[in-house]
PDB file of C-alpha atoms and ligand atoms in Angstrom:
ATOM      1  CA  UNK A   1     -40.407 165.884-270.459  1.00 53.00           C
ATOM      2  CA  UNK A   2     -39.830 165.985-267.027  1.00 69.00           C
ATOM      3  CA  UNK A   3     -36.409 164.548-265.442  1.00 81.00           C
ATOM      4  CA  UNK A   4     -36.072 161.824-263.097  1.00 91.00           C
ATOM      5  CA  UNK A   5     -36.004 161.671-259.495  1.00 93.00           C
ATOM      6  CA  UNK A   6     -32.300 161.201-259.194  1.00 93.00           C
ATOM      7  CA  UNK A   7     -29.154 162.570-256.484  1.00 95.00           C
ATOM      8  CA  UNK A   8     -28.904 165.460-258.694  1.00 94.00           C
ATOM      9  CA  UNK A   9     -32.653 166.592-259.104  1.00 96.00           C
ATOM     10  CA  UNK A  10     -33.657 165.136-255.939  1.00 97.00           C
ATOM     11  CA  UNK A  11     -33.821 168.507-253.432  1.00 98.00           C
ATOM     12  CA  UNK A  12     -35.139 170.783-256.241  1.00 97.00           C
ATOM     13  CA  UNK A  13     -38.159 168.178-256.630  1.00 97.00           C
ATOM     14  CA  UNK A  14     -39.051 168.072-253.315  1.00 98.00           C
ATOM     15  CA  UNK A  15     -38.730 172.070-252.837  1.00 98.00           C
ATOM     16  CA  UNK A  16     -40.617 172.639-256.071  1.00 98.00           C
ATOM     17  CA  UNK A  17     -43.510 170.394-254.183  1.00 98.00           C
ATOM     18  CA  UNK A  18     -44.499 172.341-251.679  1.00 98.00           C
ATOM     19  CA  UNK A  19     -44.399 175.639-253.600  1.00 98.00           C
ATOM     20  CA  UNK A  20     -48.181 175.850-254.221  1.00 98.00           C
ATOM     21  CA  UNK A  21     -48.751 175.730-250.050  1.00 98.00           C
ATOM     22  CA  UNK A  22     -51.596 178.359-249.404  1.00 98.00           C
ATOM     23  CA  UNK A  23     -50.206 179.436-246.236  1.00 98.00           C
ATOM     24  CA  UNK A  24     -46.644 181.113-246.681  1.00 98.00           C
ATOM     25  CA  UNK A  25     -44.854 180.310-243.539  1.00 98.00           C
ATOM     26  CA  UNK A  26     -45.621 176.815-243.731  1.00 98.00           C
ATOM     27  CA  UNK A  27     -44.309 176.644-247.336  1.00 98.00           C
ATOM     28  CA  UNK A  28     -41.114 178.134-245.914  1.00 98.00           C
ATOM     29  CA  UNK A  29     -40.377 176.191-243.208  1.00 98.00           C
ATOM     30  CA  UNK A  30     -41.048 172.651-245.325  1.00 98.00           C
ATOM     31  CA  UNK A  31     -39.005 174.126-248.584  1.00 98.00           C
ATOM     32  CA  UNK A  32     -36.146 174.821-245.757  1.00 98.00           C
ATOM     33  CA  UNK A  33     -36.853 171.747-243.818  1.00 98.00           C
ATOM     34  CA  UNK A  34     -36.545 169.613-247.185  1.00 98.00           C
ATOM     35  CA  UNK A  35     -33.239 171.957-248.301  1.00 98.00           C
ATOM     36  CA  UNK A  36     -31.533 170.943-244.612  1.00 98.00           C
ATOM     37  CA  UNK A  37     -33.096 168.068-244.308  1.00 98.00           C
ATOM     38  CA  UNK A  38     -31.381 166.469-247.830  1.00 98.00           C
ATOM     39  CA  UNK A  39     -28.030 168.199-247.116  1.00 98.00           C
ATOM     40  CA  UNK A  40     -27.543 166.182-243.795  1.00 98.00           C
ATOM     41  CA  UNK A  41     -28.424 163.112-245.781  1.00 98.00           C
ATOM     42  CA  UNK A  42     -26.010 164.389-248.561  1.00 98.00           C
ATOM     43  CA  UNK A  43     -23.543 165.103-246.070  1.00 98.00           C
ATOM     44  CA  UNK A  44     -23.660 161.341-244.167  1.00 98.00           C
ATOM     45  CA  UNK A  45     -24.722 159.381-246.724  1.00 98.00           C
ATOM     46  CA  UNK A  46     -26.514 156.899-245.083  1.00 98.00           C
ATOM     47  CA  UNK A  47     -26.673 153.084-245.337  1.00 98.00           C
ATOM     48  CA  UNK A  48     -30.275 151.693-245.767  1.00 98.00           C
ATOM     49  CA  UNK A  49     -29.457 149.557-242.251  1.00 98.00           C
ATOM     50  CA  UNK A  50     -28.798 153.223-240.618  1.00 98.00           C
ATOM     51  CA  UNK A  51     -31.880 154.263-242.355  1.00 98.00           C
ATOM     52  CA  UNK A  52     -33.648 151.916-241.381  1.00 98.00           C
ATOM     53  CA  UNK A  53     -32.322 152.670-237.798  1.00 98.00           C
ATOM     54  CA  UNK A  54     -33.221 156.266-237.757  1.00 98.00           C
ATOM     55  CA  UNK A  55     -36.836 155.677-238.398  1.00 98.00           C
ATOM     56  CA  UNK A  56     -36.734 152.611-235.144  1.00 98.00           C
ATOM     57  CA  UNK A  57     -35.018 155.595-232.938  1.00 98.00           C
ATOM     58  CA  UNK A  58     -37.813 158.196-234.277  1.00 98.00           C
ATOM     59  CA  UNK A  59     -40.439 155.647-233.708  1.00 98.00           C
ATOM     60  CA  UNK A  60     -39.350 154.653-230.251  1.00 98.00           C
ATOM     61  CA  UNK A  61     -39.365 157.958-229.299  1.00 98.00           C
ATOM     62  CA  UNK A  62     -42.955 158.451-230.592  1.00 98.00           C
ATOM     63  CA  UNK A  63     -44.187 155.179-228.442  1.00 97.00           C
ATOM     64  CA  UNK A  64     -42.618 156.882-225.565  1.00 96.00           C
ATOM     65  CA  UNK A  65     -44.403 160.353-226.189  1.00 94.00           C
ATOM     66  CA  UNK A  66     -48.047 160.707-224.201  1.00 91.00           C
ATOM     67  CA  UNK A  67     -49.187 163.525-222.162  1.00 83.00           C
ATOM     68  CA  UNK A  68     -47.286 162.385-219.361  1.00 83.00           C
ATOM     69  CA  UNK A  69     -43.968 161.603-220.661  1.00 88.00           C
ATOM     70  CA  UNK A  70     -42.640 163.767-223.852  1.00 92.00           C
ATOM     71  CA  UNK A  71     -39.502 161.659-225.022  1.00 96.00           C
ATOM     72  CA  UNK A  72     -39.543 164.403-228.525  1.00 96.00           C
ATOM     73  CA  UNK A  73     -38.782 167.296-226.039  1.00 95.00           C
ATOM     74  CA  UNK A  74     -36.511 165.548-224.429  1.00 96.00           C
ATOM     75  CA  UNK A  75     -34.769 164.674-227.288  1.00 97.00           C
ATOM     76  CA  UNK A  76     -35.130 168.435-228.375  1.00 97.00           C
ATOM     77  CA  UNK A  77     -33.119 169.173-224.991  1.00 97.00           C
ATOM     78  CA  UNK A  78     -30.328 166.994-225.272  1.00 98.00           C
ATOM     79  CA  UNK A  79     -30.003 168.240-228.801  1.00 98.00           C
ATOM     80  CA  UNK A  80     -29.705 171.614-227.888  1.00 97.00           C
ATOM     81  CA  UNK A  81     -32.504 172.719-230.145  1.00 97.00           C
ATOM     82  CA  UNK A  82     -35.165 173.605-226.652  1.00 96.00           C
ATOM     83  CA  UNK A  83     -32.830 176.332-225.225  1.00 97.00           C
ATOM     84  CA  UNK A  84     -32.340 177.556-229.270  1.00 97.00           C
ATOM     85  CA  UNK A  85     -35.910 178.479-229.686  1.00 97.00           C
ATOM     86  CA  UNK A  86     -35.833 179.424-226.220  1.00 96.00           C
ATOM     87  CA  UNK A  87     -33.424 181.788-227.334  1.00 95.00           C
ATOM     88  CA  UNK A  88     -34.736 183.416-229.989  1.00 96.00           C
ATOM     89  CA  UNK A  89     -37.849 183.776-228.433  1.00 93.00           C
ATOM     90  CA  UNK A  90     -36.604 185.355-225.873  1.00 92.00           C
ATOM     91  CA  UNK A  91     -34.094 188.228-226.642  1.00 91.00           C
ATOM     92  CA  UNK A  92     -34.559 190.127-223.928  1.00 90.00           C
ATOM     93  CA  UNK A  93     -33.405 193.621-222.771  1.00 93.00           C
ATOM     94  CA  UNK A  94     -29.893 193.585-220.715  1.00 93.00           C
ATOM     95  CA  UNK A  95     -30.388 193.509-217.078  1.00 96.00           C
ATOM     96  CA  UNK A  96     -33.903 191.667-218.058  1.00 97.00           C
ATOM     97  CA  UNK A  97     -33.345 187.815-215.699  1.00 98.00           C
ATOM     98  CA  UNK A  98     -32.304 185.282-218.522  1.00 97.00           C
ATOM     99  CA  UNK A  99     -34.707 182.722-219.349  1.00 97.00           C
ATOM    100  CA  UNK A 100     -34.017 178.784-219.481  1.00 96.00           C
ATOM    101  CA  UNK A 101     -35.924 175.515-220.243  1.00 94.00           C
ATOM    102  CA  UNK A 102     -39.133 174.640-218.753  1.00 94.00           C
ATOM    103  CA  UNK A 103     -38.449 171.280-218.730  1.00 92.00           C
ATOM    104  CA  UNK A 104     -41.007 168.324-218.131  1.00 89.00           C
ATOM    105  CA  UNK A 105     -41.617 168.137-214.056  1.00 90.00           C
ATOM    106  CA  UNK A 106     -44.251 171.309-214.116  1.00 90.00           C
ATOM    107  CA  UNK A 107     -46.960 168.910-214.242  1.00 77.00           C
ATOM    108  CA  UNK A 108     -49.227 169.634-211.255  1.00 79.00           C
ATOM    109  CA  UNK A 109     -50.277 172.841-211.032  1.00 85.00           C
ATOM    110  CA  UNK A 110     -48.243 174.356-207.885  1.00 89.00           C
ATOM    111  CA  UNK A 111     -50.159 174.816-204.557  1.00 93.00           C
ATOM    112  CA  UNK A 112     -50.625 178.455-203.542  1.00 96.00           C
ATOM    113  CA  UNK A 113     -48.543 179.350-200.708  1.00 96.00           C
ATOM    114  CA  UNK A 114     -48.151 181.986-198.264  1.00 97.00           C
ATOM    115  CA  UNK A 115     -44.830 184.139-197.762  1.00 98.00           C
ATOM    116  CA  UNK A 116     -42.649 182.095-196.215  1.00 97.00           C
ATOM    117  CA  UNK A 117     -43.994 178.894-196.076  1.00 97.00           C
ATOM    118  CA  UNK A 118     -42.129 175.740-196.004  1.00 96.00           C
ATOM    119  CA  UNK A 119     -41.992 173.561-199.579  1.00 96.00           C
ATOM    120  CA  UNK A 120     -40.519 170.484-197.699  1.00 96.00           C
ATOM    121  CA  UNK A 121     -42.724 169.715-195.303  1.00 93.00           C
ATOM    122  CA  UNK A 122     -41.914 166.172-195.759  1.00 90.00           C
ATOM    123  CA  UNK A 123     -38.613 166.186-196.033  1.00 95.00           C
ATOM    124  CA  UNK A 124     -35.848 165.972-193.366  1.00 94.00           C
ATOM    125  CA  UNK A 125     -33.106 167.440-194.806  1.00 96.00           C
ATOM    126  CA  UNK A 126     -31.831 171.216-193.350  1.00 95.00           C
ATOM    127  CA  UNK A 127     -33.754 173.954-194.055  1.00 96.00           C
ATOM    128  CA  UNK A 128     -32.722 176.925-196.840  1.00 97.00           C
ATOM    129  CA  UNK A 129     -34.351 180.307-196.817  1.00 98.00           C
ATOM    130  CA  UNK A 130     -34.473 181.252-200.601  1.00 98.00           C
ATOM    131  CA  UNK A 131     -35.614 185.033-201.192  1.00 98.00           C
ATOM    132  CA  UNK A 132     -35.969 187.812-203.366  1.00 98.00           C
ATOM    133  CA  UNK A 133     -37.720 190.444-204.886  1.00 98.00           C
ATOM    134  CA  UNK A 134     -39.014 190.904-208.243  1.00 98.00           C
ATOM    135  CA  UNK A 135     -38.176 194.043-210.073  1.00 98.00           C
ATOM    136  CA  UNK A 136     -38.788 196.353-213.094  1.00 97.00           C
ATOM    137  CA  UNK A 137     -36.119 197.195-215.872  1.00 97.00           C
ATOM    138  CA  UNK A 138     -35.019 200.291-213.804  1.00 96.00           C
ATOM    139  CA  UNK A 139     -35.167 198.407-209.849  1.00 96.00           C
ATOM    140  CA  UNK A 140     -38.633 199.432-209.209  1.00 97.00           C
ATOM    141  CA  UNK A 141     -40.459 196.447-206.773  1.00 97.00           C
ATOM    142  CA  UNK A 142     -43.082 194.550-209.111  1.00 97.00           C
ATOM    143  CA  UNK A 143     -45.824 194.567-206.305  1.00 97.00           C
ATOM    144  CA  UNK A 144     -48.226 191.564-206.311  1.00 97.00           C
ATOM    145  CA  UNK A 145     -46.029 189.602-209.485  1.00 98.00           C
ATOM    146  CA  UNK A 146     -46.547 185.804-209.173  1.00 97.00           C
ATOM    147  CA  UNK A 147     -43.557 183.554-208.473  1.00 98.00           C
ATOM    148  CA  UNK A 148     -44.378 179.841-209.796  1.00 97.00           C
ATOM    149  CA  UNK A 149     -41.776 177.468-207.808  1.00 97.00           C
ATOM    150  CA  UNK A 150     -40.589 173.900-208.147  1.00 97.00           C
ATOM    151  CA  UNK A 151     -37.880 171.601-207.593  1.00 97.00           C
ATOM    152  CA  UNK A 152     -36.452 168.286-207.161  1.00 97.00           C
ATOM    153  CA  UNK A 153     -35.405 166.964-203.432  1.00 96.00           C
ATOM    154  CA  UNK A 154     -31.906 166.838-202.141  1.00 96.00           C
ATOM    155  CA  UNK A 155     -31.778 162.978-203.195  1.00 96.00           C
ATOM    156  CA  UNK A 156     -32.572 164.433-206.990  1.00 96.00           C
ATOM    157  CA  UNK A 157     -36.193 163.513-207.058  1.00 94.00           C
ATOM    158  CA  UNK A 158     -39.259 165.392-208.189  1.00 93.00           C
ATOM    159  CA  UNK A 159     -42.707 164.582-206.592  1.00 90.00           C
ATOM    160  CA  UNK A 160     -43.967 163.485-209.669  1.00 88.00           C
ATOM    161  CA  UNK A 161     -41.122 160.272-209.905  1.00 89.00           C
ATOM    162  CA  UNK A 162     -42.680 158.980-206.686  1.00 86.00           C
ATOM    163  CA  UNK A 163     -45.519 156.952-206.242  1.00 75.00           C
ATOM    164  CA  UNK A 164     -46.722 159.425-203.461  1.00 70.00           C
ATOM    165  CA  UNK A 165     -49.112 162.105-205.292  1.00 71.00           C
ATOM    166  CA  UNK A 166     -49.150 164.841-203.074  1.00 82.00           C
ATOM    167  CA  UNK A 167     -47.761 167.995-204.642  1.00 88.00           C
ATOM    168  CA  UNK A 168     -44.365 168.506-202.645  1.00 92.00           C
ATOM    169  CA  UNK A 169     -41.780 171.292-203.491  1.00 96.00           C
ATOM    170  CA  UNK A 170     -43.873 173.042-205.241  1.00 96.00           C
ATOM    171  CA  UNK A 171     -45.626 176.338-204.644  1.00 96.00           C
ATOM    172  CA  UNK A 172     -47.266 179.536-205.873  1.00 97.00           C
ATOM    173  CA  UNK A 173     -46.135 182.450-204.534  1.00 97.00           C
ATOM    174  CA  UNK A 174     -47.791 186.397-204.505  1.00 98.00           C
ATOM    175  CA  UNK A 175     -45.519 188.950-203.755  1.00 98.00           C
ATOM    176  CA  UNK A 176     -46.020 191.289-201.362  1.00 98.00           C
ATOM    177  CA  UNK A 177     -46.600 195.366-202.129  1.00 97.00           C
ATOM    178  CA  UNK A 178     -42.601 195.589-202.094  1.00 97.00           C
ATOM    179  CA  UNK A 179     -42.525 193.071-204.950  1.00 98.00           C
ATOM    180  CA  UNK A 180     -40.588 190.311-201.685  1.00 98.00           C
ATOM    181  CA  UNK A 181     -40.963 186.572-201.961  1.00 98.00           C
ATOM    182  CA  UNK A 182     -39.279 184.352-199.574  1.00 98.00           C
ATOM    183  CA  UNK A 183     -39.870 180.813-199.001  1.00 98.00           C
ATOM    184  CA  UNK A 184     -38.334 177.489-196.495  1.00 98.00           C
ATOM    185  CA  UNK A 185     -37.099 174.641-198.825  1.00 98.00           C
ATOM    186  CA  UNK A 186     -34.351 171.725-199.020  1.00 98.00           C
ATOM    187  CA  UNK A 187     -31.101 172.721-201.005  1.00 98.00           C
ATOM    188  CA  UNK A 188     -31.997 170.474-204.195  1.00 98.00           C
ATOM    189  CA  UNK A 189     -29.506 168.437-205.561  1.00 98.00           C
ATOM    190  CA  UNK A 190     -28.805 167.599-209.420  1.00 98.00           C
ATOM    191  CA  UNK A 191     -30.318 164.756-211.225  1.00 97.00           C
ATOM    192  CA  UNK A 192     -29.748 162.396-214.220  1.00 97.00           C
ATOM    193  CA  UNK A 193     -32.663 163.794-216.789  1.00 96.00           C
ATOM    194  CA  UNK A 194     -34.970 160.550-217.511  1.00 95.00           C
ATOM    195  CA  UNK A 195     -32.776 158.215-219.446  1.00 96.00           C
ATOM    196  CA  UNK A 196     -34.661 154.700-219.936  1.00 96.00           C
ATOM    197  CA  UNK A 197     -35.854 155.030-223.278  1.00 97.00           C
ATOM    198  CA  UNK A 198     -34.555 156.028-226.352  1.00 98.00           C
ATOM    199  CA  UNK A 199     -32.616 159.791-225.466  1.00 98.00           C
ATOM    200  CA  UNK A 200     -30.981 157.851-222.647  1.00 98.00           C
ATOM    201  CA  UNK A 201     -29.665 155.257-224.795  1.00 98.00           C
ATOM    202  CA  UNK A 202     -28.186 157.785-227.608  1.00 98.00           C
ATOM    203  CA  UNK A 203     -26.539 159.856-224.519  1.00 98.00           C
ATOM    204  CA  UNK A 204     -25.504 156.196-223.548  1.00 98.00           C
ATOM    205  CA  UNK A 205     -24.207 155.116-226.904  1.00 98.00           C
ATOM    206  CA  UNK A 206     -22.747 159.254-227.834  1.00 98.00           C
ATOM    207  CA  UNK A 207     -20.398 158.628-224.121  1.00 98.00           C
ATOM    208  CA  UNK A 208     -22.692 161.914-222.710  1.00 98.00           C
ATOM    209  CA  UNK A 209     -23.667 161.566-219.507  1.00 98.00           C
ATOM    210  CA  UNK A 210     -27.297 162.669-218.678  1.00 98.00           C
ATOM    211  CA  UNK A 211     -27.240 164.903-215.776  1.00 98.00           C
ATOM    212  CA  UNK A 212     -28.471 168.661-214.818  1.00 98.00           C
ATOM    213  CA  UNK A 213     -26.816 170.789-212.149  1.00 98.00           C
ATOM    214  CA  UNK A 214     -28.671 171.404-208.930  1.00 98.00           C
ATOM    215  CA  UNK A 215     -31.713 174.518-209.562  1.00 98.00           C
ATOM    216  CA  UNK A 216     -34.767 175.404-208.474  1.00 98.00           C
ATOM    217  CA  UNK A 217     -37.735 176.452-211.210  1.00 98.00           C
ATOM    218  CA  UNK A 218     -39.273 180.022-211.304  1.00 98.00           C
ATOM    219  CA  UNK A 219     -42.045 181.312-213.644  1.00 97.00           C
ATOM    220  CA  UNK A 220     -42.425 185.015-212.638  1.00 98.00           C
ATOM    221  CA  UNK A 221     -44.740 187.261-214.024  1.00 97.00           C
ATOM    222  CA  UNK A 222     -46.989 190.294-213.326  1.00 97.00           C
ATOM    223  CA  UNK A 223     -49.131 192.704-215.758  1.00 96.00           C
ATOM    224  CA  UNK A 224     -47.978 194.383-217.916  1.00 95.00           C
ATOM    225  CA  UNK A 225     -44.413 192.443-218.269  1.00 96.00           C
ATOM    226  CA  UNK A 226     -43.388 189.590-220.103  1.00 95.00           C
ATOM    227  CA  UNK A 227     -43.249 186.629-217.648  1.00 96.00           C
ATOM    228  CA  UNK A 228     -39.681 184.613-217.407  1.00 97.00           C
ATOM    229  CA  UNK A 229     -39.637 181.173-217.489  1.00 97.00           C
ATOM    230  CA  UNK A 230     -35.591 180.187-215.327  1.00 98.00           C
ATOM    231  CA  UNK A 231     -33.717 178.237-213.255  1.00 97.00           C
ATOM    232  CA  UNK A 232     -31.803 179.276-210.102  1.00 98.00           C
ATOM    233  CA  UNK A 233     -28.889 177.436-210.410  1.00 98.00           C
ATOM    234  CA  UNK A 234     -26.476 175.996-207.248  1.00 98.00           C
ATOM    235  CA  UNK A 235     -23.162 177.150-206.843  1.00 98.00           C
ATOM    236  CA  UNK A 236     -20.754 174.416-206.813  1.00 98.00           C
ATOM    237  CA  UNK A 237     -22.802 171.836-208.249  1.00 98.00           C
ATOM    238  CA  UNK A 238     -21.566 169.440-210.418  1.00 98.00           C
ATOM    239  CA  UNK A 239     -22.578 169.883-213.913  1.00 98.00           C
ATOM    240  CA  UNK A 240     -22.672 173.583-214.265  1.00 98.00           C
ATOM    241  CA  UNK A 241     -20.503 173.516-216.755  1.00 98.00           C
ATOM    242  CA  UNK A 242     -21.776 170.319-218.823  1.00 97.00           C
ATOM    243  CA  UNK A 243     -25.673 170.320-217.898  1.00 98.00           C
ATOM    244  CA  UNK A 244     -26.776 168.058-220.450  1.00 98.00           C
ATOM    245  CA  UNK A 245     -30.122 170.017-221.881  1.00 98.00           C
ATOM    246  CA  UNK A 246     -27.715 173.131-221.742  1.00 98.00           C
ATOM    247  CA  UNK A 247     -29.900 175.298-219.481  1.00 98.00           C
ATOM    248  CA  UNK A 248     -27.548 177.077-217.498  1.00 98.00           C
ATOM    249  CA  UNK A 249     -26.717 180.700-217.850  1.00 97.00           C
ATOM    250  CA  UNK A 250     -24.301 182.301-215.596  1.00 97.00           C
ATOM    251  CA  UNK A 251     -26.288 184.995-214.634  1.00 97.00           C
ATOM    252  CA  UNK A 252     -28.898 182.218-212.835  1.00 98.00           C
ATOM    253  CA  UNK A 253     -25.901 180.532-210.713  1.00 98.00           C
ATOM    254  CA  UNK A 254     -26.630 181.909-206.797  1.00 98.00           C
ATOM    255  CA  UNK A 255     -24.157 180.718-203.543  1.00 98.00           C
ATOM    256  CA  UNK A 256     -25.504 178.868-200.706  1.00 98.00           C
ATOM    257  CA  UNK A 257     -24.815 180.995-197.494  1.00 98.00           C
ATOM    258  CA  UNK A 258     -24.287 180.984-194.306  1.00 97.00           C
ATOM    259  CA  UNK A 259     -26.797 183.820-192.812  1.00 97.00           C
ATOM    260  CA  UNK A 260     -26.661 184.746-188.510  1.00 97.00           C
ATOM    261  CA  UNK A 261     -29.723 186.755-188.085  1.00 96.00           C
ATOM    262  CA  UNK A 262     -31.136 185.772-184.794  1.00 96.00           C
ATOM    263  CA  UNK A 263     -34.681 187.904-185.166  1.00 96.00           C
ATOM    264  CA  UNK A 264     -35.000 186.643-189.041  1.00 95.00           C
ATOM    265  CA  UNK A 265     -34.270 182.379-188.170  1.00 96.00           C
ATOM    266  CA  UNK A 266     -37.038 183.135-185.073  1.00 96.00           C
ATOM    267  CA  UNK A 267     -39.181 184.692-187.148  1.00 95.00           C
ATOM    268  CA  UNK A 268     -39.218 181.988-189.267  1.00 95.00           C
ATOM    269  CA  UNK A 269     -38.494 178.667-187.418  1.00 93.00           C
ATOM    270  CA  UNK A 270     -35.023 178.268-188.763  1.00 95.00           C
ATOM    271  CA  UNK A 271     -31.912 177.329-186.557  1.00 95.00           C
ATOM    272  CA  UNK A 272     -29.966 180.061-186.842  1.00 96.00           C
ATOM    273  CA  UNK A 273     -27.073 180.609-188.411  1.00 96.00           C
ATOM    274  CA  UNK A 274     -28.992 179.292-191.325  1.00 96.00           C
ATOM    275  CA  UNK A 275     -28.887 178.978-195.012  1.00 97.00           C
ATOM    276  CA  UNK A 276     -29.826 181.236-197.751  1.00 98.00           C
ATOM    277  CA  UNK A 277     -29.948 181.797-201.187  1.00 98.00           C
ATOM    278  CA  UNK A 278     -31.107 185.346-202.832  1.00 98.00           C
ATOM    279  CA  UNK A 279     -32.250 185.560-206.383  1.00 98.00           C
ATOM    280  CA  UNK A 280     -33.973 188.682-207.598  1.00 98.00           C
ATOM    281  CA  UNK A 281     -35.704 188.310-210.627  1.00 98.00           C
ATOM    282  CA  UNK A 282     -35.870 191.152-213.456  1.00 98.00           C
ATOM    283  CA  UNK A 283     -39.076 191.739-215.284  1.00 98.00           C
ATOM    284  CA  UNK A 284     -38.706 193.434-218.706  1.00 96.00           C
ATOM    285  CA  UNK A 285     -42.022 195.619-219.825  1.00 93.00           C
ATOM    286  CA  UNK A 286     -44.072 194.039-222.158  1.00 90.00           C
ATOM    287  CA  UNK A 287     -44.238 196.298-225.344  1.00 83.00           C
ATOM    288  CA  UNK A 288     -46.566 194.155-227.861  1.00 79.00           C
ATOM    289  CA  UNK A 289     -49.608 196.184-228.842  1.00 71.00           C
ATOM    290  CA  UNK A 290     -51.386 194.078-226.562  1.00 67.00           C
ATOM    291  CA  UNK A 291     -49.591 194.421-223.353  1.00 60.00           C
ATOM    292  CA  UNK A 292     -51.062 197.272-221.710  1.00 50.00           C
TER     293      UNK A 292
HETATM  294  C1  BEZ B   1     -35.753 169.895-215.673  1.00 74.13           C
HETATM  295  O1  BEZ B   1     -34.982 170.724-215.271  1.00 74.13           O
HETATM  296  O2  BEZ B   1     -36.692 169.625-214.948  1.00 74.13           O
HETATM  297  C2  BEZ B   1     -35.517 169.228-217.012  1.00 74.13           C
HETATM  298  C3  BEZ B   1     -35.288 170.005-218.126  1.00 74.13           C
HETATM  299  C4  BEZ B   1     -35.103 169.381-219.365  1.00 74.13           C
HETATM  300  C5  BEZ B   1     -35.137 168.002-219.455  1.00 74.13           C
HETATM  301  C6  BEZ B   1     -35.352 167.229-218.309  1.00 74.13           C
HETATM  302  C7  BEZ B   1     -35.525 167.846-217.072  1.00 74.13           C
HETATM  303 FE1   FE B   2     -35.446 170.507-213.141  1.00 74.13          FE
END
């Protein structure tokens, strides 16, 4: 006779379930899932009222999940659980540029650009060369990789929160046969994370405040290497050391300078002195049977 579902038998039973799953990796991840899962209830021993709240916050979250808005992965970044995966999917050779959250503003596929154009066309705000060159493992130019760019203004504003459509900030960038990009922007500046629904209100009600540092998005990659999903980050922003999805890596954080190059600020329309920021970005080989 077989025993009752009780606090004793109660995580065995559930394990024991799923043990005739066909596919193996599924049956592992629910038989952990279920092990975890029961010793955090185990562990806070939760009223039926809290229970009962837990399922409103999950379902809140769901009503607020479409394919424009993705209140789950938000909730995965303020949890820390989006730059986890992120890190173990990404172990990547020293010297290799670290890789950080993708986060939910690469919605519009980014305009392609030439070499040096300007990002913030409508924007008033000073102009900031940013530039770099993308490299191999041993320093070697990357010729022709692709350099995906986007960013929020200098009021903390992506395109994509305004009403105005137009892709803005944004661009898609080839580099040249010395593996250079180099592009005119605004310096960006940091920016609360969306916080009216339910992920705002558990920052809110958890006294954590929901902002990110100042950065600029990359995706660079080029045959043959594994592409890098990062963030330049802002020197001397506020929130480096508190970003509230936990993307930064110090590695990523680049100054703001002052440049005086006379022929370079002509060449380009800038006043000069000017600013700049310089972030190379490190391409590791790609070494799955696959990747040429
Ligand atoms: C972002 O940097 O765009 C971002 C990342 C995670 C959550 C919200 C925003
Ligand atoms: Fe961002």
């Amino acid at each position: 006779m077989g025993s009752d579902f009780s606090e004793a038998t109660a995580t065995d039973a559930v394990v024991e379930s799923f043990a005739e799953t066909p596919d193996a990796r599924l049956r592992e991840v629910m038989q952990s899932f279920t092990r975890h899962l029961h010793a955090f209830v185990r562990d806070v021993e939760p009223t039926q009222g809290e229970w009962e709240a837990a399922i409103g916050f999950l379902t809140a979250v769901g009503h607020l999940s479409d394919d424009r808005r993705q209140e789950f992965i938000l909730l995965s970044d303020v949890m820390g659980v989006s730059m986890l995966v992120d890190a173990i999917n990404n172990r990547r050779p020293v010297g290799a540029t670290e890789s950080t959250v993708l986060g939910p503003f690469h919605v519009v596929e980014s305009p392609a650009r030439a070499l040096g154009d300007d990002l913030a066309e409508a924007h008033e705000a000073p102009r900031c060369l940013v530039r770099g060159r993308v490299l191999d493992l041993d320093g070697r130019p990357v010729a022709g990789a692709l350099v995906d760019v986007w960013q929020a203004d200098d009021q903390g504003f992506y395109d994509v929160q305004k009403d105005d459509l137009a892709p803005d900030l944004r661009g898609l960038f080839t580099c040249d046969e010395v593996g250079r990009f180099w592009f005119r922007t605004i310096v960006p500046l940091h920016y609360p994370i969306p916080d009216d629904g339910p992920v705002g209100a558990l920052l809110r009600a958890t006294g954590r405040h929901p902002y990110r540092p100042a950065h600029i998005h990359f995706i660079a990659g080029a045959a043959g290497h594994n592409p890098v999903t990062t963030h330049l980050f802002v020197e001397g922003s506020p929130y480096l050391e508190d970003d509230t999805v936990f993307g930064v890596k110090q590695s990523l954080v680049r100054p703001v300078r002052q440049e005086d190059d006379e022929e370079t600020a002509t060449s380009l329309g800038l006043p000069n002195p000017f600013q700049v920021i310089d972030f190379d970005i490190t391409l590791a080989e790609d070494r799955s049977p696959t990747g040429g």
